[in-house]
PDB file of C-alpha atoms in Angstrom:
ATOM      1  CA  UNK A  12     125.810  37.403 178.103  1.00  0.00           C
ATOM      2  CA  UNK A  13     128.236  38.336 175.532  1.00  0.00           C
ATOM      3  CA  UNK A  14     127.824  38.125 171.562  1.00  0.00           C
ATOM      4  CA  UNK A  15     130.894  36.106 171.790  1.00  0.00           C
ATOM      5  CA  UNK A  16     129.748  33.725 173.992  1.00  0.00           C
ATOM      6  CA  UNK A  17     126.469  32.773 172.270  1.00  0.00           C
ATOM      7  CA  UNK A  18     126.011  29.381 170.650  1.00  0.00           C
ATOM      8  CA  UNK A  19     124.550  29.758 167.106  1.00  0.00           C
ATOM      9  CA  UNK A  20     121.980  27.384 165.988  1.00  0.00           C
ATOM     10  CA  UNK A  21     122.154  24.753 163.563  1.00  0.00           C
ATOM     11  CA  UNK A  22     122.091  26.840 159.986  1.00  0.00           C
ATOM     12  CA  UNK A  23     122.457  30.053 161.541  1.00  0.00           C
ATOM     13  CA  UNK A  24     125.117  32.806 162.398  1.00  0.00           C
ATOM     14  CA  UNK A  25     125.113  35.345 165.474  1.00  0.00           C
ATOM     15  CA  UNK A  26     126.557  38.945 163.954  1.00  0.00           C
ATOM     16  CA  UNK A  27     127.806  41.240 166.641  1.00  0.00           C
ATOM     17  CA  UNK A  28     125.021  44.274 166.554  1.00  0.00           C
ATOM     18  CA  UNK A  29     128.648  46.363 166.256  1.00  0.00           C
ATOM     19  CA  UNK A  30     128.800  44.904 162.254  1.00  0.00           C
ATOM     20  CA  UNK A  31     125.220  45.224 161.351  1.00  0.00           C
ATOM     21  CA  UNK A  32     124.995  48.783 161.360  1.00  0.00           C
ATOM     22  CA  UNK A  33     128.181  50.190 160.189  1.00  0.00           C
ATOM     23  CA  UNK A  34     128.456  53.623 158.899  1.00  0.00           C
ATOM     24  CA  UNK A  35     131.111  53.686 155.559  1.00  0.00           C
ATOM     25  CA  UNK A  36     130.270  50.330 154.053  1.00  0.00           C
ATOM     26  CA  UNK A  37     127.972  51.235 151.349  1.00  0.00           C
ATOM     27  CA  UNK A  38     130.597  51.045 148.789  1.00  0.00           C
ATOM     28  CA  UNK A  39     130.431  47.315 149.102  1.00  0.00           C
ATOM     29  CA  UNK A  40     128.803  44.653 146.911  1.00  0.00           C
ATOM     30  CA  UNK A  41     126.612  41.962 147.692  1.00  0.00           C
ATOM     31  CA  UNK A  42     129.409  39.470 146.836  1.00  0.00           C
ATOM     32  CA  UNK A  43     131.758  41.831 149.289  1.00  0.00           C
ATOM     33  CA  UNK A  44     129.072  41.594 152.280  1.00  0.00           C
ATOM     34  CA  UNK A  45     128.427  37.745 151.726  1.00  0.00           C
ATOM     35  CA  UNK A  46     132.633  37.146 151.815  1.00  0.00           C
ATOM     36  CA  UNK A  47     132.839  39.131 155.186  1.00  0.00           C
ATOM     37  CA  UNK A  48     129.839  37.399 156.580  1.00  0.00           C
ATOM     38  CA  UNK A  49     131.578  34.198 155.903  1.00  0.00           C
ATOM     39  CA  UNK A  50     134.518  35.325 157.319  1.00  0.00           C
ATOM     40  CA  UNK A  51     132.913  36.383 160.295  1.00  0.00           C
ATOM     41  CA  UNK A  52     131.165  33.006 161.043  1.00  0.00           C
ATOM     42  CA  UNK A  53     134.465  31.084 160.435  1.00  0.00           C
ATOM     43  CA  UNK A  54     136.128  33.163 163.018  1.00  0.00           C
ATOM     44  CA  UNK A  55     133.232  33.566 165.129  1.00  0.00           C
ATOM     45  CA  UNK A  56     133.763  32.660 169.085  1.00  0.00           C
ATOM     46  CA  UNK A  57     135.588  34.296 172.304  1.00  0.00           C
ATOM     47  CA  UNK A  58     138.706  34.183 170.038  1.00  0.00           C
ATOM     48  CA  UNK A  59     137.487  36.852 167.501  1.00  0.00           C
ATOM     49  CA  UNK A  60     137.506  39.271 170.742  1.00  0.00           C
ATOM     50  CA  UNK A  61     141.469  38.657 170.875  1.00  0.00           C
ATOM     51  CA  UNK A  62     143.785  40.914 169.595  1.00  0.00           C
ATOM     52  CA  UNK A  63     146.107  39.369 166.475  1.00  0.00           C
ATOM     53  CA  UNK A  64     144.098  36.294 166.302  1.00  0.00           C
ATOM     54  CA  UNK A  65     144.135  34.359 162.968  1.00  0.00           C
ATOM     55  CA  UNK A  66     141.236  32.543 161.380  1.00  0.00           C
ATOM     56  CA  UNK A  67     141.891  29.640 158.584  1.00  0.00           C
ATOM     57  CA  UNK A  68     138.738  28.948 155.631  1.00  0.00           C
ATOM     58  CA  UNK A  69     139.312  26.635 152.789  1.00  0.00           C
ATOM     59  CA  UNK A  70     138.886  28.672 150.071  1.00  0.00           C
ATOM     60  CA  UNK A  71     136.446  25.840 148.651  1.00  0.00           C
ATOM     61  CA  UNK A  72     133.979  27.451 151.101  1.00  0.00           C
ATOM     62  CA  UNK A  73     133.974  30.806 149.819  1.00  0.00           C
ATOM     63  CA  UNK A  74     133.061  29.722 146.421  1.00  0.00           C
ATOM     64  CA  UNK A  75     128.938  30.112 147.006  1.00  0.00           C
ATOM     65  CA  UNK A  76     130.165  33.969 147.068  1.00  0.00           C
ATOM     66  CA  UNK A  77     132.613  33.996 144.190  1.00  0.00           C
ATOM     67  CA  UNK A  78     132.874  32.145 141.129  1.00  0.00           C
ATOM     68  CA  UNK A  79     136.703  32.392 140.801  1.00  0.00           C
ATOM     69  CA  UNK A  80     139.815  33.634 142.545  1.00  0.00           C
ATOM     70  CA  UNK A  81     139.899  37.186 140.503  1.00  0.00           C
ATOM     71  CA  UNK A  82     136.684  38.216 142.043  1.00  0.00           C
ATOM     72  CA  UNK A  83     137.429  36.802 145.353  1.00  0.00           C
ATOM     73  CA  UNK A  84     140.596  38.904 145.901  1.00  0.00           C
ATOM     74  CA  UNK A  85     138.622  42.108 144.594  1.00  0.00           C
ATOM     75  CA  UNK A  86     136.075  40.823 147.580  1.00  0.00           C
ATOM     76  CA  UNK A  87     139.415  40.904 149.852  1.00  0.00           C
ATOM     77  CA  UNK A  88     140.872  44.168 148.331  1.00  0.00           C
ATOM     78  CA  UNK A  89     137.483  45.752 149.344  1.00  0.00           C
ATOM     79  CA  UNK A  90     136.915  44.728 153.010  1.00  0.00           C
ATOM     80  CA  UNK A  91     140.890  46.118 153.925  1.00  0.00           C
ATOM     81  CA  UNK A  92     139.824  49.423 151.894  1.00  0.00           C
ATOM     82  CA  UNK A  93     136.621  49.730 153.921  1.00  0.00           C
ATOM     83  CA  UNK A  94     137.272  52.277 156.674  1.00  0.00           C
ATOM     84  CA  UNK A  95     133.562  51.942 159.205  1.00  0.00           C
ATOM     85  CA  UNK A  96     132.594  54.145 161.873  1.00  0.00           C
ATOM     86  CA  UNK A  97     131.347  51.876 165.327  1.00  0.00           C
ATOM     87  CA  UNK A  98     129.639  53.938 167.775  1.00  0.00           C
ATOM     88  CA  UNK A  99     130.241  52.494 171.298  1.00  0.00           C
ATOM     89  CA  UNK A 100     127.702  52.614 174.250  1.00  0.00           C
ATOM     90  CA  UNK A 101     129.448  56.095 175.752  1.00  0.00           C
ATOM     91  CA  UNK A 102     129.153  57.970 172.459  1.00  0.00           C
ATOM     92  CA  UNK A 103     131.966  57.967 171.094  1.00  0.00           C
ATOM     93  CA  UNK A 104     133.117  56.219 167.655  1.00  0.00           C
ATOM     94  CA  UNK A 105     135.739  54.221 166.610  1.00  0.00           C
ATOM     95  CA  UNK A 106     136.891  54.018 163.020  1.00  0.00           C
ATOM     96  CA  UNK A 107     138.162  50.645 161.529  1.00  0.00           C
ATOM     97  CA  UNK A 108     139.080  48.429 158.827  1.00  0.00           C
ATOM     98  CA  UNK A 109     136.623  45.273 158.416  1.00  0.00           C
ATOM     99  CA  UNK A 110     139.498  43.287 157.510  1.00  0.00           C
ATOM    100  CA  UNK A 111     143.293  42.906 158.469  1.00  0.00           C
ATOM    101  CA  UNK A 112     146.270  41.102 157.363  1.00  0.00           C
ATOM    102  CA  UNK A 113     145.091  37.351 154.967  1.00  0.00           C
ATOM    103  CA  UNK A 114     146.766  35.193 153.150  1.00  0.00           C
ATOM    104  CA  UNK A 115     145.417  33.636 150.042  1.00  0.00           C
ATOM    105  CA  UNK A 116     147.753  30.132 149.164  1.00  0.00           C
ATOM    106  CA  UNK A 117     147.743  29.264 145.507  1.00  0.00           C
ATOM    107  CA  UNK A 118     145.074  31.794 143.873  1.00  0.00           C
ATOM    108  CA  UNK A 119     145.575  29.980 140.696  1.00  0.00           C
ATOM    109  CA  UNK A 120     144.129  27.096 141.973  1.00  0.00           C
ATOM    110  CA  UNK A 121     141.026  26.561 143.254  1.00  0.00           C
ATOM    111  CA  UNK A 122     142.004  24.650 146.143  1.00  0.00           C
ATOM    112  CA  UNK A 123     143.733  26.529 149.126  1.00  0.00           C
ATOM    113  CA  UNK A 124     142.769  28.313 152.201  1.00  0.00           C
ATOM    114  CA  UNK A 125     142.369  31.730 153.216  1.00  0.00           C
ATOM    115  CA  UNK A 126     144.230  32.699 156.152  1.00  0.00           C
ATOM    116  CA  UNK A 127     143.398  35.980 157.740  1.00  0.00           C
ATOM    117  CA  UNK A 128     142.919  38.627 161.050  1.00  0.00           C
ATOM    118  CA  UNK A 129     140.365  41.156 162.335  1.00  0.00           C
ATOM    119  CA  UNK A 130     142.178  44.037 162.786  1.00  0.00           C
ATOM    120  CA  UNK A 131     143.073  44.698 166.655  1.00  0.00           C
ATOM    121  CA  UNK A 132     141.463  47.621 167.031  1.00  0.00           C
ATOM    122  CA  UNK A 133     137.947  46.106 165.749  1.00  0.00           C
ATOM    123  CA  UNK A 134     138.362  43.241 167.907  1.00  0.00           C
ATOM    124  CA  UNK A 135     138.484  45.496 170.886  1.00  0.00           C
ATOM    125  CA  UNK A 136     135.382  46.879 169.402  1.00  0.00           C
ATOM    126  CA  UNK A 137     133.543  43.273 169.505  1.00  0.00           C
ATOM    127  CA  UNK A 138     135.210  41.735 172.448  1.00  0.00           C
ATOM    128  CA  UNK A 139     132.264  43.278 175.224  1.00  0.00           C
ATOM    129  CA  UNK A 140     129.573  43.352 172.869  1.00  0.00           C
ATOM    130  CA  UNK A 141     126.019  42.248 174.274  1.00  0.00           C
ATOM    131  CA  UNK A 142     123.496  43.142 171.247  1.00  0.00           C
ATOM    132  CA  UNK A 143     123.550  40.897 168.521  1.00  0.00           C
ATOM    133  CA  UNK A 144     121.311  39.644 165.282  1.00  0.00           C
ATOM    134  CA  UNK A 145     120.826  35.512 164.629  1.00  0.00           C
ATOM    135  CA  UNK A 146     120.788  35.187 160.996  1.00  0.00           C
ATOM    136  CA  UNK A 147     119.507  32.264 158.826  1.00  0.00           C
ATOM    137  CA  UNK A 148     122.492  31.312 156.674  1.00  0.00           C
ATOM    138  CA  UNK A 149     119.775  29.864 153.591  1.00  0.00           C
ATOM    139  CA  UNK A 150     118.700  33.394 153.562  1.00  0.00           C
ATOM    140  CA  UNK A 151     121.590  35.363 153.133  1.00  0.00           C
ATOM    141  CA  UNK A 152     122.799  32.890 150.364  1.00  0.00           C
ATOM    142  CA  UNK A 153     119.593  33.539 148.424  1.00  0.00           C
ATOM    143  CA  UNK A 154     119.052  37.016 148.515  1.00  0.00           C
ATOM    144  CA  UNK A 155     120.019  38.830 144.950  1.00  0.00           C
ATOM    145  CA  UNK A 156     120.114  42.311 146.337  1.00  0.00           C
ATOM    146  CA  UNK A 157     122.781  43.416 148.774  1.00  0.00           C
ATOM    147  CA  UNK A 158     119.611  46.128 150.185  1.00  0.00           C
ATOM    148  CA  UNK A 159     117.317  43.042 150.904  1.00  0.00           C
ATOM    149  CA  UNK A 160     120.429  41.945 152.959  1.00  0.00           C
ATOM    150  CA  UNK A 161     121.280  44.306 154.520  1.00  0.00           C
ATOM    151  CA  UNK A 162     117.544  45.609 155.139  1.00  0.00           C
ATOM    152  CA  UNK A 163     117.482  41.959 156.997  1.00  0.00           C
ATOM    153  CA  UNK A 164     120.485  41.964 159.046  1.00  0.00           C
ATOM    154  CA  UNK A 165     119.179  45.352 160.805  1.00  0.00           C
ATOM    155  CA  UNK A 166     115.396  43.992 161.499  1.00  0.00           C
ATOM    156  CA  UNK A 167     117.092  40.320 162.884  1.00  0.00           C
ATOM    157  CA  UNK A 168     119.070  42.844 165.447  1.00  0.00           C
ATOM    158  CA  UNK A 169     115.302  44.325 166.514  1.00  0.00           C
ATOM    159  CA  UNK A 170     113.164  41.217 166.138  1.00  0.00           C
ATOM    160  CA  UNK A 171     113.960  39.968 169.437  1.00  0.00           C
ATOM    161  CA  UNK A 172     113.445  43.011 171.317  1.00  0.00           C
ATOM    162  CA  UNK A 173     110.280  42.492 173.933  1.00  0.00           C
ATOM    163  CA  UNK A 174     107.532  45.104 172.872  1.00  0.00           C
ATOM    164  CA  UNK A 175     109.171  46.744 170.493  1.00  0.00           C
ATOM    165  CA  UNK A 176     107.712  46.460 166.531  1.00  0.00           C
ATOM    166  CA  UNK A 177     108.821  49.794 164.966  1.00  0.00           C
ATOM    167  CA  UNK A 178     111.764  52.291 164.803  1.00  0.00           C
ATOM    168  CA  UNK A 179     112.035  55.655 162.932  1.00  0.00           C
ATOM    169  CA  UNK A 180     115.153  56.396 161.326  1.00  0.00           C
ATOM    170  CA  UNK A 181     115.828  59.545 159.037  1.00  0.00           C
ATOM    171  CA  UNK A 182     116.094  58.952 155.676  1.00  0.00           C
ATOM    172  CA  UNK A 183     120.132  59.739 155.601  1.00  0.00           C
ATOM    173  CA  UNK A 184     120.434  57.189 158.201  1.00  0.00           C
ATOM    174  CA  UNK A 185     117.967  54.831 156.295  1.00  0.00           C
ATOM    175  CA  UNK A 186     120.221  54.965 153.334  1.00  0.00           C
ATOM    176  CA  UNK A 187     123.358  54.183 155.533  1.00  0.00           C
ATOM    177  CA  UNK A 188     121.630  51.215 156.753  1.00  0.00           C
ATOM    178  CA  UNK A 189     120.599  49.785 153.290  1.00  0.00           C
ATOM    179  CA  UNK A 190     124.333  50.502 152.007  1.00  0.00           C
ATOM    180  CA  UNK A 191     123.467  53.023 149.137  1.00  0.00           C
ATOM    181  CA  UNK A 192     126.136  54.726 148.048  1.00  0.00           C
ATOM    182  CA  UNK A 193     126.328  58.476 148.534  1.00  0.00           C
ATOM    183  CA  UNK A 194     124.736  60.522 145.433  1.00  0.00           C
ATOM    184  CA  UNK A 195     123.160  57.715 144.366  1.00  0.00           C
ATOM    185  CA  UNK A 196     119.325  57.209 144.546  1.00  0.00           C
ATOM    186  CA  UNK A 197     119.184  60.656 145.231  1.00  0.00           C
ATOM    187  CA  UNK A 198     115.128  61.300 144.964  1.00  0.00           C
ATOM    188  CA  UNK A 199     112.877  58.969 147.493  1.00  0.00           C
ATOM    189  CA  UNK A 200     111.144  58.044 144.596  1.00  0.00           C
ATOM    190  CA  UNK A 201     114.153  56.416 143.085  1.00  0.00           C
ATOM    191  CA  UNK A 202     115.247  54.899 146.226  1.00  0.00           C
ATOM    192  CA  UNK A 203     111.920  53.347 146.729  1.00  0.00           C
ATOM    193  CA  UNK A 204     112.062  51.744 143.243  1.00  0.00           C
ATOM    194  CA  UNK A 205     115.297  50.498 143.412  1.00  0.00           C
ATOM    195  CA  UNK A 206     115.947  49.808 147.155  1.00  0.00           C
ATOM    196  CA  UNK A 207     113.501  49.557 148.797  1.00  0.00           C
ATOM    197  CA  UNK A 208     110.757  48.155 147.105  1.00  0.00           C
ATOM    198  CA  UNK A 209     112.955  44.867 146.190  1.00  0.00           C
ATOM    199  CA  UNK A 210     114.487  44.589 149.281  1.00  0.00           C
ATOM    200  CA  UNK A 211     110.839  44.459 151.013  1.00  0.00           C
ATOM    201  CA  UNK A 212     110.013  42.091 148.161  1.00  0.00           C
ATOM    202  CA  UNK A 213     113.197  39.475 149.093  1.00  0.00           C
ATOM    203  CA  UNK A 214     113.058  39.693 152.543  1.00  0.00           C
ATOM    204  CA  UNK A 215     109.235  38.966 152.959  1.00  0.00           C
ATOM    205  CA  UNK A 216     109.394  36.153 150.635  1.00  0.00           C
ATOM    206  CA  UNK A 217     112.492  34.110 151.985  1.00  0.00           C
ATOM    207  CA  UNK A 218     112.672  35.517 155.675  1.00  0.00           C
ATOM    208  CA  UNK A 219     110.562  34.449 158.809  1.00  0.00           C
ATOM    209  CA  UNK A 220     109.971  38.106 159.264  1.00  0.00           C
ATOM    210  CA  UNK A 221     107.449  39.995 158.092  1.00  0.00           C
ATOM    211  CA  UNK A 222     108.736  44.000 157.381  1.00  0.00           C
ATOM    212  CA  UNK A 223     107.500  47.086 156.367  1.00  0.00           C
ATOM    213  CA  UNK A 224     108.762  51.112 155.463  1.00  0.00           C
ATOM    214  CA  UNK A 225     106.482  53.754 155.759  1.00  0.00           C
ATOM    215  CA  UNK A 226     107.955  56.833 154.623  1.00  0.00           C
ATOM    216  CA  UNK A 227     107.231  60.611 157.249  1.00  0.00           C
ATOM    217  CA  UNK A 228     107.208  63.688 155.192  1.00  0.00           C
ATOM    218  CA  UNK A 229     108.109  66.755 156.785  1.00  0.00           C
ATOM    219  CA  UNK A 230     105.797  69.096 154.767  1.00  0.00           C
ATOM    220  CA  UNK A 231     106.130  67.572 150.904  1.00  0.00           C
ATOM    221  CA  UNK A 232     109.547  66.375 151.323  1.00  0.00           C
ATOM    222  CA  UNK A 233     110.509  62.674 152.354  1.00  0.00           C
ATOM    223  CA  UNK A 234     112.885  63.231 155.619  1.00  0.00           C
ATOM    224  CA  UNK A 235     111.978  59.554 157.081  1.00  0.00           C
ATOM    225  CA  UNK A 236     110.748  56.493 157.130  1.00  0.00           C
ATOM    226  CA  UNK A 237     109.321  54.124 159.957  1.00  0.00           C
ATOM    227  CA  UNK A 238     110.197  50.654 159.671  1.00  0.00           C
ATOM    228  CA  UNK A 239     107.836  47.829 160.995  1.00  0.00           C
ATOM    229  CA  UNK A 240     108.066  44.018 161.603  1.00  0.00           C
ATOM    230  CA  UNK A 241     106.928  41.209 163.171  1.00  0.00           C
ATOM    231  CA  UNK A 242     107.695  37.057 163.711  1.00  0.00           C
ATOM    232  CA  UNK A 243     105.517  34.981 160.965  1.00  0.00           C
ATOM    233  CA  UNK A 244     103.655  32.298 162.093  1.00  0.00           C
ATOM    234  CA  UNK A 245     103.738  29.252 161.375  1.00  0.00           C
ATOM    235  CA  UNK A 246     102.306  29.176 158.346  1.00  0.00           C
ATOM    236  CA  UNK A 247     104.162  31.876 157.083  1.00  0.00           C
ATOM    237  CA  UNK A 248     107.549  30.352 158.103  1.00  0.00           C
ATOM    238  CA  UNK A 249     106.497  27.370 156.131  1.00  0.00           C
ATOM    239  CA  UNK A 250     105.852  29.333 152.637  1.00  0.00           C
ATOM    240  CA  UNK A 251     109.091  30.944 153.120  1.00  0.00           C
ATOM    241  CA  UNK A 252     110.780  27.511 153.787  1.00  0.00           C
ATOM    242  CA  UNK A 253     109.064  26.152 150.695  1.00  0.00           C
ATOM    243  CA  UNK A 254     109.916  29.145 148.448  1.00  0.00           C
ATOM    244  CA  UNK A 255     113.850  28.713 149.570  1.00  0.00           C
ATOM    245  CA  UNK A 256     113.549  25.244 148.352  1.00  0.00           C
ATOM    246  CA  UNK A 257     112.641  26.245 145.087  1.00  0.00           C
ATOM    247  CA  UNK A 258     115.054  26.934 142.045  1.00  0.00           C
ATOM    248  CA  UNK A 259     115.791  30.317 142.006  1.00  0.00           C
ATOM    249  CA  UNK A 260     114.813  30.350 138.386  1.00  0.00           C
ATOM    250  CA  UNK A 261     111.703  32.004 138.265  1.00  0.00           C
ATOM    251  CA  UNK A 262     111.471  33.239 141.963  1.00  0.00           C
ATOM    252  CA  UNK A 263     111.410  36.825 140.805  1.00  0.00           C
ATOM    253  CA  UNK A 264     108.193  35.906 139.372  1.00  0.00           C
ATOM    254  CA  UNK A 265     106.769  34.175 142.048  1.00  0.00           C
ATOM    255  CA  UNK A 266     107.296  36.194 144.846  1.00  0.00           C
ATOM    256  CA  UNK A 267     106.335  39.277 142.883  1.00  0.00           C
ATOM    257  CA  UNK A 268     103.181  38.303 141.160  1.00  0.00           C
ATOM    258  CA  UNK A 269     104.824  39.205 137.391  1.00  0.00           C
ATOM    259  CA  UNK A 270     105.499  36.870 134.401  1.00  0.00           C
ATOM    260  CA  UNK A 271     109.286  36.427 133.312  1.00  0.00           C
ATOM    261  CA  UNK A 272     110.309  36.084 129.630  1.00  0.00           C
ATOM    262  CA  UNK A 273     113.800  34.086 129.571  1.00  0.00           C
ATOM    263  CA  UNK A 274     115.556  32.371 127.343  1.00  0.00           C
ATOM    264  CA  UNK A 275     116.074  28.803 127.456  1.00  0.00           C
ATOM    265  CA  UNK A 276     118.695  28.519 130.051  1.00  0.00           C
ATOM    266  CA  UNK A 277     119.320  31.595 131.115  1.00  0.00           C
ATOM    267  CA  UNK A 278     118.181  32.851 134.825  1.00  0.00           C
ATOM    268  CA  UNK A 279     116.259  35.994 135.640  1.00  0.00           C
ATOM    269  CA  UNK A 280     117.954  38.606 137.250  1.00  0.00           C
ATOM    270  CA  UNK A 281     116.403  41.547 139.596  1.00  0.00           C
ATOM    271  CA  UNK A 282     116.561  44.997 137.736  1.00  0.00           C
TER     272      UNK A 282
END
């Protein structure tokens, strides 16, 4: 069956496997990737295969990703700019823009609707693709980290898979995956701390998916890691329900264990 054709769930979105792992995006925010997932769920059906298609989205819709117009347009500006690499099935690669032509009507206003294309060439891309990841919507809106999301998106592409629980990656291609930007992070260390660690923190708390990293040393050096996961059981699946039904003031401390000193008022915020 194609992606295309595939019927999402009630609360979920199917993401062509073609968007999950896309080399050149780690230049974009966590406000950027939650816009283009959007985007991509509006427009999502056999139509999104078809060259010069345009997709419509009240711009009321957009606003659990941005807070005001400004930021929304940056969130646009970003997505045209963003030049990926797709590898297709023979090898080869193709190199696109996530996002073509739009149309914002009224940006002053906070009514409107956003009126925009996939560029033809990534439509191509998409139109005979077979592999894809189902993704809980209530997640992705609650993650705080745009590694915990992106860290999720790749293990909901694998979950499925019969017999299959781990994958090695090398740690270049690990960091292309979470969307850290180039000379940033540098040292594992660091991006253990700062990726890793609370992106394993966010989506074992909130997913139904239980993950972990192991990192391979070649010698003393860090060259790899080996990523695990597995479907949570029921009871499992519950406690994440639960803890996505909670305010998010104060989740920080409950799914890590630690105390939180905040002012009245003001929410945590990951470090």
């Amino acid at each position: 069956m194609r992606t295309l054709d595939v019927v999402p769930n009630s609360g979920e979105m199917v993401k062509p496997a073609e968007l999950v792992e896309v080399k050149g995006a780690a230049r974009l925010t966590l406000a950027d990737r939650r816009l283009f997932n959007l985007l991509l769920r509006q427009a999502f059906g056999p139509e999104l295969g078809t060259e010069h298609q345009r997709f419509e989205i009240p711009v009321s819709e957009l606003r659990e990703t941005h807070d005001s117009n400004d930021r929304l347009v940056q969130s646009i500006e970003a997505l045209m700019t963003t030049v990926v690499t797709i590898e297709r099935p023979d090898g080869s690669t193709d190199r696109v823009q996530l996002l073509g032509w739009n149309n914002l009507s009224d940006p002053k206003r906070r009514r409107g609707t956003l009126k925009y294309s996939i560029p033809p060439e990534l439509a191509v891309a998409l139109r005979d693709s077979t592999v894809f990841a189902k993704l809980e919507l209530e997640v992705l809106r609650s993650f705080t980290s745009k590694y915990a999301l992106a860290l999720y998106e790749a293990v909901a592409r694998r979950v499925r898979l019969k017999h299959v629980m781990t994958e090695r990656f090398s740690l270049e291609d690990f960091r292309e995956i979470l969307g850290v930007e180039p000379g940033k992070l540098k040292t594992f260390g660091n991006l253990n701390q700062y990726a890793i660690k609370p992106a394993l923190v966010e989506v074992n708390a909130l997913s139904d998916v239980t993950v972990t990293v192991m990192p391979e040393k070649t010698g003393r050096r860090v060259t790899g890691v080996l990523i695990g996961w597995e479907a949570k059981d029921v009871e499992g699946r519950k406690a994440a329900y639960q803890e996505l039904q909670r305010p998010k003031v104060g989740r920080k401390a409950r799914i890590t264990g630690t105390v939180e000193e905040t002012f009245p008022g003001e929410a945590p915020e990951w470090k």
